[in-house]
Coordinates of C-alpha atoms and ligand atoms in Angstrom, one line a residue:
M165 CA 127.6 -20.9 -192.2
D166 CA 126.4 -20.0 -195.7
R167 CA 123.2 -18.3 -196.2
I168 CA 121.2 -17.6 -199.5
R169 CA 119.7 -14.2 -199.6
I170 CA 116.7 -13.8 -202.6
V171 CA 114.9 -10.3 -203.4
G172 CA 111.5 -11.8 -204.5
G173 CA 108.8 -10.8 -207.2
N174 CA 110.6 -11.7 -210.4
A175 CA 108.7 -14.0 -212.8
L176 CA 111.1 -17.0 -214.0
A177 CA 112.2 -17.1 -217.4
G178 CA 114.6 -19.1 -219.3
T179 CA 116.1 -22.7 -219.4
I180 CA 117.1 -24.9 -216.2
P181 CA 119.1 -27.9 -216.8
I182 CA 118.1 -30.8 -214.6
S183 CA 120.6 -33.1 -212.7
G184 CA 121.2 -36.6 -212.3
A185 CA 118.7 -37.6 -209.3
K186 CA 120.4 -37.9 -206.2
N187 CA 118.1 -40.5 -204.9
A188 CA 119.0 -42.7 -208.1
A189 CA 122.6 -41.8 -207.8
L190 CA 123.1 -43.0 -204.0
P191 CA 122.0 -46.6 -204.6
L192 CA 123.8 -46.9 -208.0
M193 CA 127.1 -45.7 -205.9
I194 CA 126.4 -48.4 -203.4
A195 CA 126.1 -51.1 -206.0
S196 CA 129.7 -50.7 -206.7
L197 CA 130.1 -53.1 -204.0
L198 CA 128.6 -56.0 -205.2
T199 CA 131.4 -56.3 -208.0
D200 CA 135.1 -56.2 -208.2
D201 CA 134.7 -55.0 -211.6
T202 CA 134.1 -51.0 -212.5
L203 CA 131.0 -49.4 -212.6
T204 CA 130.8 -46.2 -214.5
L205 CA 127.7 -44.0 -213.6
E206 CA 127.0 -41.3 -215.7
N207 CA 124.9 -38.2 -215.2
V208 CA 126.1 -38.5 -211.1
P209 CA 125.3 -35.1 -209.5
H210 CA 127.7 -32.8 -207.5
L211 CA 126.1 -32.8 -204.0
A212 CA 127.0 -33.0 -200.5
D213 CA 125.3 -36.2 -200.1
V214 CA 127.3 -37.9 -203.0
E215 CA 130.7 -36.8 -201.6
Q216 CA 129.5 -37.8 -198.2
L217 CA 128.9 -41.3 -199.9
I218 CA 132.2 -41.4 -201.6
R219 CA 133.8 -41.1 -198.4
I220 CA 131.9 -43.6 -196.9
L221 CA 132.4 -46.4 -199.7
G222 CA 136.2 -45.1 -199.7
N223 CA 136.1 -46.4 -196.2
H224 CA 135.4 -50.0 -197.3
G225 CA 138.2 -49.7 -200.2
V226 CA 136.1 -48.2 -203.3
D227 CA 138.0 -46.1 -205.4
Y228 CA 136.9 -43.9 -207.9
S229 CA 137.8 -41.6 -210.6
V230 CA 136.1 -38.9 -212.5
N231 CA 135.9 -39.6 -216.3
G232 CA 136.7 -37.2 -219.1
R233 CA 138.2 -33.8 -219.3
R234 CA 137.8 -30.9 -217.0
E235 CA 136.4 -28.6 -219.3
K236 CA 133.7 -31.0 -220.4
Q237 CA 132.8 -31.6 -217.0
Q238 CA 133.1 -28.5 -215.5
E239 CA 133.4 -28.6 -211.5
G240 CA 130.0 -28.4 -210.1
Y241 CA 127.8 -30.1 -212.8
S242 CA 126.7 -33.8 -213.1
R243 CA 129.7 -36.1 -214.0
T244 CA 130.8 -39.5 -215.1
I245 CA 132.5 -41.2 -212.4
N246 CA 133.7 -44.8 -212.1
F247 CA 133.8 -46.9 -209.0
S248 CA 135.7 -49.9 -208.3
A249 CA 135.3 -52.0 -205.3
R250 CA 138.3 -54.5 -206.5
N251 CA 139.3 -54.8 -202.8
I252 CA 136.8 -54.3 -199.7
V253 CA 139.1 -53.6 -197.2
D254 CA 136.6 -52.9 -194.3
T255 CA 133.0 -54.4 -193.6
T256 CA 132.5 -51.8 -191.0
A257 CA 130.4 -48.7 -191.9
P258 CA 131.4 -46.5 -188.7
Y259 CA 128.9 -44.2 -186.9
E260 CA 130.6 -41.3 -187.6
L261 CA 130.2 -41.8 -191.3
V262 CA 126.7 -43.0 -191.6
S263 CA 125.0 -40.8 -188.8
K264 CA 125.6 -37.7 -191.3
M265 CA 123.4 -39.6 -194.2
R266 CA 120.7 -42.1 -193.5
A267 CA 121.2 -43.6 -197.0
S268 CA 124.6 -44.8 -196.4
F269 CA 123.1 -47.6 -193.9
W270 CA 122.2 -49.3 -197.3
V271 CA 125.5 -50.5 -197.9
I272 CA 124.4 -53.2 -195.4
G273 CA 123.2 -55.3 -198.3
P274 CA 125.8 -55.3 -200.6
L275 CA 128.4 -55.9 -198.2
L276 CA 126.6 -58.6 -196.7
A277 CA 125.8 -60.4 -199.9
R278 CA 129.3 -59.9 -201.5
M279 CA 131.8 -60.7 -198.3
G280 CA 129.4 -62.7 -196.1
E281 CA 129.4 -60.1 -193.0
A282 CA 128.9 -56.3 -192.3
K283 CA 128.9 -54.4 -189.6
V284 CA 126.8 -51.1 -190.0
S285 CA 126.1 -48.0 -187.3
L286 CA 122.3 -47.5 -187.1
P287 CA 121.6 -44.3 -189.4
G288 CA 120.8 -40.8 -188.6
G289 CA 119.8 -38.3 -191.5
C290 CA 116.9 -35.7 -192.0
A291 CA 115.1 -35.1 -188.9
I292 CA 111.7 -35.9 -190.4
G293 CA 110.3 -38.7 -188.1
T294 CA 111.7 -41.9 -186.5
R295 CA 112.4 -43.5 -189.8
P296 CA 113.5 -46.8 -188.3
V297 CA 115.3 -49.5 -190.3
D298 CA 113.1 -52.8 -189.2
L299 CA 112.3 -53.7 -192.7
F300 CA 115.9 -54.0 -193.6
L301 CA 116.5 -56.1 -190.9
E302 CA 113.5 -58.5 -190.9
G303 CA 114.3 -58.8 -195.0
L304 CA 117.6 -59.7 -194.4
Q305 CA 117.0 -62.2 -192.0
V306 CA 114.5 -63.9 -194.6
L307 CA 117.5 -64.0 -196.9
G308 CA 119.2 -66.0 -194.0
A309 CA 121.4 -63.1 -192.6
E310 CA 122.2 -63.5 -188.9
L311 CA 121.7 -60.2 -187.0
D312 CA 122.7 -59.1 -183.9
V313 CA 122.0 -55.3 -182.8
D314 CA 124.7 -53.8 -180.0
N315 CA 125.9 -50.4 -179.2
G316 CA 124.3 -48.9 -182.0
Y317 CA 125.7 -51.4 -184.6
V318 CA 124.0 -54.0 -186.4
M319 CA 126.1 -57.2 -187.0
A320 CA 125.2 -59.0 -189.9
K321 CA 126.7 -62.4 -191.4
T322 CA 125.7 -65.2 -193.6
K323 CA 125.0 -68.9 -192.3
N324 CA 127.3 -70.8 -195.2
G325 CA 128.7 -67.5 -196.7
R326 CA 126.2 -66.7 -198.8
L327 CA 122.5 -65.2 -198.5
V328 CA 119.6 -67.6 -199.4
G329 CA 116.6 -66.2 -201.8
N330 CA 112.9 -66.3 -200.4
R331 CA 109.9 -64.6 -200.2
Y332 CA 109.6 -61.4 -198.3
V333 CA 106.2 -59.4 -198.2
F334 CA 107.1 -55.7 -197.0
P335 CA 104.4 -54.7 -194.4
K336 CA 105.0 -51.2 -195.7
V337 CA 106.3 -49.7 -198.8
S338 CA 109.9 -48.5 -198.3
V339 CA 112.0 -47.1 -201.0
G340 CA 115.4 -48.0 -198.8
A341 CA 114.6 -51.4 -197.8
T342 CA 113.3 -52.6 -201.4
H343 CA 117.0 -51.0 -202.9
V344 CA 119.0 -53.1 -200.2
L345 CA 117.0 -56.2 -200.7
M346 CA 117.0 -56.1 -204.2
M347 CA 121.2 -55.7 -204.2
A348 CA 121.2 -58.5 -201.6
A349 CA 119.1 -61.0 -203.4
S350 CA 121.3 -60.8 -206.5
L351 CA 124.4 -62.4 -205.4
A352 CA 121.8 -64.9 -203.1
K353 CA 121.6 -68.2 -203.7
G354 CA 118.2 -69.1 -205.6
E355 CA 114.9 -67.1 -206.1
T356 CA 113.8 -64.3 -204.1
V357 CA 110.3 -62.7 -204.5
L358 CA 109.8 -59.1 -203.1
E359 CA 106.1 -58.3 -202.8
N360 CA 104.8 -54.9 -201.9
A361 CA 107.9 -53.7 -202.9
A362 CA 108.4 -49.8 -203.7
C363 CA 107.8 -48.9 -207.4
E364 CA 109.5 -45.6 -207.5
P365 CA 111.9 -44.8 -210.7
E366 CA 115.1 -44.8 -208.7
I367 CA 114.2 -48.7 -207.6
V368 CA 113.7 -49.2 -211.5
N369 CA 117.0 -47.1 -212.2
L370 CA 118.9 -49.5 -209.9
A371 CA 117.6 -52.8 -211.1
E372 CA 118.4 -51.6 -214.7
C373 CA 122.0 -51.1 -213.4
L374 CA 121.9 -54.4 -211.3
V375 CA 120.9 -56.2 -214.8
A376 CA 123.3 -54.5 -216.6
M377 CA 125.8 -56.0 -214.1
G378 CA 124.6 -59.3 -215.1
A379 CA 121.7 -59.9 -212.2
K380 CA 118.6 -61.6 -213.1
I381 CA 115.8 -59.5 -212.3
H382 CA 112.2 -59.2 -213.4
G383 CA 109.2 -56.8 -212.3
A384 CA 111.2 -53.5 -211.0
G385 CA 108.7 -50.7 -211.3
T386 CA 105.8 -52.8 -210.1
S387 CA 104.8 -53.8 -206.6
T388 CA 106.2 -57.6 -207.3
I389 CA 110.1 -57.9 -207.9
T390 CA 111.6 -61.4 -208.7
I391 CA 115.0 -61.8 -208.7
H392 CA 117.4 -65.2 -209.3
G393 CA 120.6 -65.0 -207.6
V394 CA 123.8 -65.1 -209.6
E395 CA 127.1 -66.1 -208.3
A396 CA 129.1 -62.7 -209.2
L397 CA 128.4 -59.6 -210.9
S398 CA 130.4 -57.7 -213.3
G399 CA 131.0 -54.2 -214.4
A400 CA 128.6 -51.9 -216.2
R401 CA 128.2 -48.5 -217.8
V402 CA 124.9 -47.0 -216.4
R403 CA 123.2 -43.7 -216.6
V404 CA 121.2 -42.0 -213.5
I405 CA 117.9 -40.7 -214.5
P406 CA 116.9 -37.2 -214.3
D407 CA 115.9 -35.9 -210.7
R408 CA 111.9 -35.5 -210.4
I409 CA 112.4 -34.1 -207.1
E410 CA 114.1 -30.9 -208.5
T411 CA 112.1 -30.8 -211.9
G412 CA 108.8 -30.8 -209.6
T413 CA 110.8 -28.1 -207.7
Y414 CA 111.5 -25.7 -210.2
A415 CA 108.2 -26.5 -211.9
M416 CA 106.4 -25.2 -208.5
A417 CA 108.6 -22.3 -208.5
V418 CA 107.4 -21.2 -212.0
A419 CA 103.7 -21.8 -210.8
M420 CA 104.3 -19.8 -207.9
T421 CA 106.2 -16.8 -209.5
G422 CA 104.7 -17.1 -213.0
G423 CA 106.9 -16.7 -216.0
D424 CA 108.1 -19.6 -218.7
V425 CA 110.9 -22.1 -218.0
M426 CA 111.9 -25.1 -220.0
L427 CA 113.1 -27.6 -217.6
D428 CA 115.9 -29.1 -219.7
G429 CA 116.4 -32.8 -219.6
A430 CA 113.3 -33.6 -217.2
R431 CA 111.2 -36.4 -218.1
P432 CA 107.3 -36.3 -217.4
D433 CA 106.6 -39.9 -216.9
L434 CA 108.8 -39.8 -213.4
L435 CA 106.2 -37.2 -211.8
Q436 CA 103.1 -37.0 -213.9
T437 CA 100.8 -37.0 -210.6
A438 CA 102.8 -33.8 -209.5
L439 CA 102.5 -32.4 -212.9
D440 CA 98.8 -32.9 -213.3
V441 CA 98.5 -31.3 -209.8
L442 CA 100.1 -28.2 -211.0
V443 CA 97.8 -27.9 -214.3
E444 CA 95.0 -27.9 -211.7
T445 CA 96.4 -24.9 -210.0
G446 CA 96.6 -23.3 -213.5
A447 CA 100.1 -23.8 -214.9
E448 CA 100.4 -24.8 -218.5
I449 CA 102.7 -28.0 -218.6
T450 CA 104.0 -28.7 -222.1
P451 CA 106.2 -32.1 -222.6
T452 CA 108.7 -31.6 -225.5
N453 CA 111.7 -33.3 -227.0
E454 CA 114.2 -31.3 -224.8
G455 CA 112.1 -32.0 -221.3
I456 CA 109.2 -30.2 -219.9
R457 CA 107.9 -26.3 -220.7
V458 CA 106.4 -24.9 -217.7
K459 CA 104.4 -21.5 -217.9
R460 CA 101.6 -19.5 -215.8
N461 CA 100.8 -16.2 -217.3
G462 CA 98.2 -13.7 -215.7
A463 CA 95.9 -16.2 -213.9
G464 CA 96.1 -16.6 -210.0
I465 CA 96.7 -19.8 -208.6
A466 CA 94.0 -22.6 -207.8
P467 CA 93.9 -24.3 -204.4
V468 CA 94.3 -28.5 -204.7
D469 CA 94.5 -30.8 -202.0
V470 CA 96.8 -33.2 -202.1
T471 CA 97.5 -36.4 -200.4
T472 CA 101.5 -37.9 -200.7
A473 CA 101.8 -41.7 -200.9
P474 CA 104.3 -44.4 -202.5
F475 CA 104.9 -43.8 -206.4
P476 CA 103.1 -43.0 -208.4
A477 CA 101.3 -40.9 -206.3
F478 CA 102.2 -37.2 -204.8
P479 CA 105.7 -37.6 -203.5
T480 CA 106.5 -36.5 -200.3
D481 CA 109.7 -35.0 -201.2
L482 CA 107.7 -32.3 -203.1
Q483 CA 104.8 -31.9 -200.1
A484 CA 106.9 -28.7 -198.9
Q485 CA 107.4 -27.2 -202.2
F486 CA 103.7 -27.7 -203.0
M487 CA 102.8 -26.0 -199.5
G488 CA 104.8 -23.0 -200.5
L489 CA 102.8 -22.9 -203.8
M490 CA 99.4 -23.2 -202.1
T491 CA 100.6 -20.1 -199.6
M492 CA 99.5 -17.9 -202.2
A493 CA 96.6 -20.1 -203.7
K494 CA 93.2 -18.2 -204.2
G495 CA 91.5 -20.1 -201.3
K496 CA 91.9 -23.0 -199.0
S497 CA 93.9 -26.4 -199.8
R498 CA 94.6 -29.5 -197.5
I499 CA 97.9 -31.4 -197.8
T500 CA 97.9 -34.5 -196.1
E501 CA 101.5 -36.2 -195.3
T502 CA 101.1 -40.1 -195.1
I503 CA 104.9 -41.3 -195.3
F504 CA 106.6 -39.3 -192.7
E505 CA 105.0 -38.2 -189.2
N506 CA 106.9 -34.9 -188.7
R507 CA 107.5 -33.5 -192.3
F508 CA 105.5 -30.4 -191.4
M509 CA 108.8 -28.3 -189.8
H510 CA 108.6 -25.9 -192.7
V511 CA 104.9 -24.6 -191.5
Q512 CA 106.4 -22.3 -188.9
E513 CA 108.8 -21.1 -191.3
L514 CA 106.5 -20.4 -194.0
A515 CA 104.3 -18.4 -191.6
R516 CA 107.3 -15.9 -191.1
L517 CA 106.9 -15.0 -194.6
G518 CA 102.8 -14.5 -194.1
A519 CA 101.3 -17.8 -194.7
H520 CA 98.3 -19.0 -193.1
I521 CA 98.5 -22.7 -192.2
T522 CA 96.9 -24.7 -189.6
L523 CA 98.0 -28.1 -188.7
S524 CA 95.3 -30.8 -188.1
G525 CA 97.3 -34.2 -187.5
Q526 CA 98.6 -35.1 -190.6
T527 CA 97.0 -32.7 -192.7
A528 CA 98.1 -29.0 -193.2
I529 CA 95.3 -26.6 -194.1
V530 CA 96.5 -23.5 -195.9
D531 CA 94.4 -20.6 -196.6
G532 CA 96.3 -18.5 -199.6
V533 CA 97.2 -15.2 -199.2
A534 CA 97.5 -12.5 -201.8
K535 CA 100.9 -11.8 -200.9
L536 CA 103.9 -12.8 -199.2
K537 CA 106.7 -10.9 -197.5
G538 CA 110.3 -11.5 -197.3
A539 CA 112.1 -12.5 -193.7
P540 CA 115.0 -14.2 -192.6
V541 CA 114.1 -18.1 -192.0
M542 CA 115.5 -21.2 -191.1
A543 CA 116.3 -24.6 -193.2
T544 CA 115.0 -27.8 -191.4
D545 CA 115.7 -30.3 -193.8
L546 CA 116.4 -30.9 -197.4
R547 CA 113.0 -30.4 -198.9
A548 CA 111.8 -28.0 -196.5
S549 CA 114.5 -25.5 -197.1
V550 CA 113.9 -25.6 -200.7
S551 CA 110.2 -24.7 -200.0
L552 CA 111.6 -21.3 -198.2
V553 CA 113.2 -20.5 -201.5
I554 CA 110.4 -20.9 -203.7
A555 CA 108.4 -18.9 -201.7
G556 CA 111.2 -16.1 -201.1
L557 CA 111.1 -16.0 -204.6
A558 CA 107.6 -15.1 -204.9
A559 CA 107.7 -12.9 -201.5
E560 CA 107.8 -9.1 -201.6
G561 CA 111.2 -7.7 -200.6
E562 CA 114.4 -9.6 -199.4
T563 CA 114.1 -13.3 -197.2
T564 CA 117.2 -14.7 -196.3
V565 CA 117.5 -18.7 -195.9
N566 CA 119.9 -20.0 -193.0
R567 CA 121.4 -23.5 -192.6
V568 CA 122.0 -23.6 -196.7
Y569 CA 123.8 -26.8 -195.8
H570 CA 120.5 -28.7 -196.4
L571 CA 120.3 -27.4 -199.7
D572 CA 123.7 -28.3 -200.5
R573 CA 122.8 -32.1 -200.0
G574 CA 120.4 -32.1 -202.5
F575 CA 120.3 -29.5 -205.4
E576 CA 123.2 -28.9 -207.6
R577 CA 123.8 -25.1 -208.4
L578 CA 120.6 -24.1 -207.2
E579 CA 121.6 -20.3 -207.1
E580 CA 123.0 -20.5 -210.3
K581 CA 120.2 -22.1 -211.7
L582 CA 117.5 -19.8 -210.7
S583 CA 119.6 -16.4 -211.5
G584 CA 119.8 -17.7 -214.8
C585 CA 116.2 -17.4 -215.2
G586 CA 116.3 -14.0 -213.5
A587 CA 115.7 -14.4 -210.0
V588 CA 117.5 -12.3 -207.5
I589 CA 119.2 -14.9 -205.4
E590 CA 122.8 -15.3 -204.2
R591 CA 124.8 -17.2 -201.5
I592 CA 126.6 -15.5 -198.8
S593 CA 129.4 -17.2 -197.1
G594 CA 130.2 -17.3 -193.5
Ligands
UD1_131 C1 113.4 -42.5 -199.4 C2 114.2 -41.1 -200.0 C3 113.6 -40.1 -199.7 C4 111.8 -40.1 -199.8 C5 111.1 -41.4 -199.4 C6 110.1 -41.6 -199.4 C7 116.2 -41.7 -200.9 C8 117.8 -41.5 -200.4 N1 115.7 -41.2 -199.9 O1 114.1 -42.7 -198.0 O2 113.9 -38.9 -200.3 O3 111.2 -39.4 -199.0 O4 112.2 -42.6 -199.9 O5 109.7 -41.4 -200.9 O6 116.2 -42.3 -201.8 N2 110.1 -47.5 -192.5 C9 110.0 -48.0 -191.9 N3 110.8 -49.1 -191.5 C10 112.0 -49.0 -192.2 C11 112.1 -48.4 -193.4 C12 111.1 -47.5 -193.7 O7 109.0 -47.8 -190.9 O8 112.8 -50.3 -191.9 C13 109.2 -46.3 -193.1 C14 109.9 -44.9 -193.0 O9 109.9 -44.3 -191.4 C15 108.7 -44.1 -193.5 C16 108.1 -44.9 -194.6 O10 108.6 -46.3 -194.3 O11 107.7 -43.6 -193.1 C17 108.8 -44.9 -195.8 O12 110.5 -44.6 -195.9 P1 111.3 -45.2 -196.9 O13 110.4 -45.2 -198.1 O14 112.1 -46.4 -196.5 O15 112.5 -43.9 -197.0 P2 113.8 -43.8 -197.6 O16 114.0 -44.8 -198.3 O17 114.4 -43.5 -196.1

């Protein structure tokens, strides 16, 4: 299994290109199931989760081809990919594929809407809480789906070949369930109103894609989304938005190590709350035409309390990285997680680097220390693992991060991007 070796202590300086967002690319790829035309997606990041979803879609009959000449779209960088679901050959998403990535459960929406039936395994995914799918099932039932859960599979079918628009109020904000119901309602008969919908930028990107395909959607990015179902959707060409979590992660790395880095292609409006928090910690954040410039020179890191919550509040996907930063703040900070009940697995690993953190329910109290010391640590989930990388960059001496496959799910060319800014970081294979 690959490991990442870091020798900490260098400030970061230079430019980091921000990739297309994993969490936007995945639902956009799944939207290709809604049409028999070609959906062309630009800026698709080259990540293990994207490759896994290509395999899952391939199982349903989706063909894909990478656009452009190889020298222009180097292997390993964000690419333009055509997806064509002309013939759906199978409406079953098997356990072996779905268990590897939770978002693959989302195929249930488009398959049901277009084919009138779907059999999808209940998901696995990151071990950051129980993560049920009750909202997806309830919402699809409200749109007229008949559901049965048997042997770990959800069997779904429509009554008369088509879903029927309706009003659904999410009892809890869910990004995935909002994606799925928006896709399903696009091909339903009549109007659907989704209330208490997720407002994340990835929802807006999916809505833009569906509208480009001919869907009639209003209100995406607010908590009420209205969808007038159409009979069929066409192909389109859509660009994946820049990854706000990757942006925030590197911004936090610079805030921790000090230095001066341009996050090329980043969009400040996608993570304003997190940027405001970074300014409070003492970082200098400057939006420019190219992206976001992050600097921290000389001054210490000020402690700041944060609470995660749905967009536009502080994102849960930056909580672990922010905790990394707070381990070296000059004082105590409180970090409260309200989205996932088990998202503190990085605490034990950060402690191995010398961090002082105590847990009290859903709140971590971080008592900043003057320095961290390198150590071998274990990645436990995608965002937790990158918090260990950030802490390793600021720690004295050598840190090895084991179980790197978590990082490969969500961070494109991590070592290359960081070493390009002066970090000592390398992958050790085997
Ligand atoms: C997405 C993101 C993930 C991010 C999360 C919250 C992708 C691929 N993943 O995950 O990186 O951390 O949003 O911003 O985009 N819930 C239920 N029942 C359901 C569905 C969800 O109780 O049927 C709960 C979850 O357990 C969780 C909360 O709702 O506590 C929010 O989850 P949700 O927004 O659905 O997260 P994902 O879409 O899985």
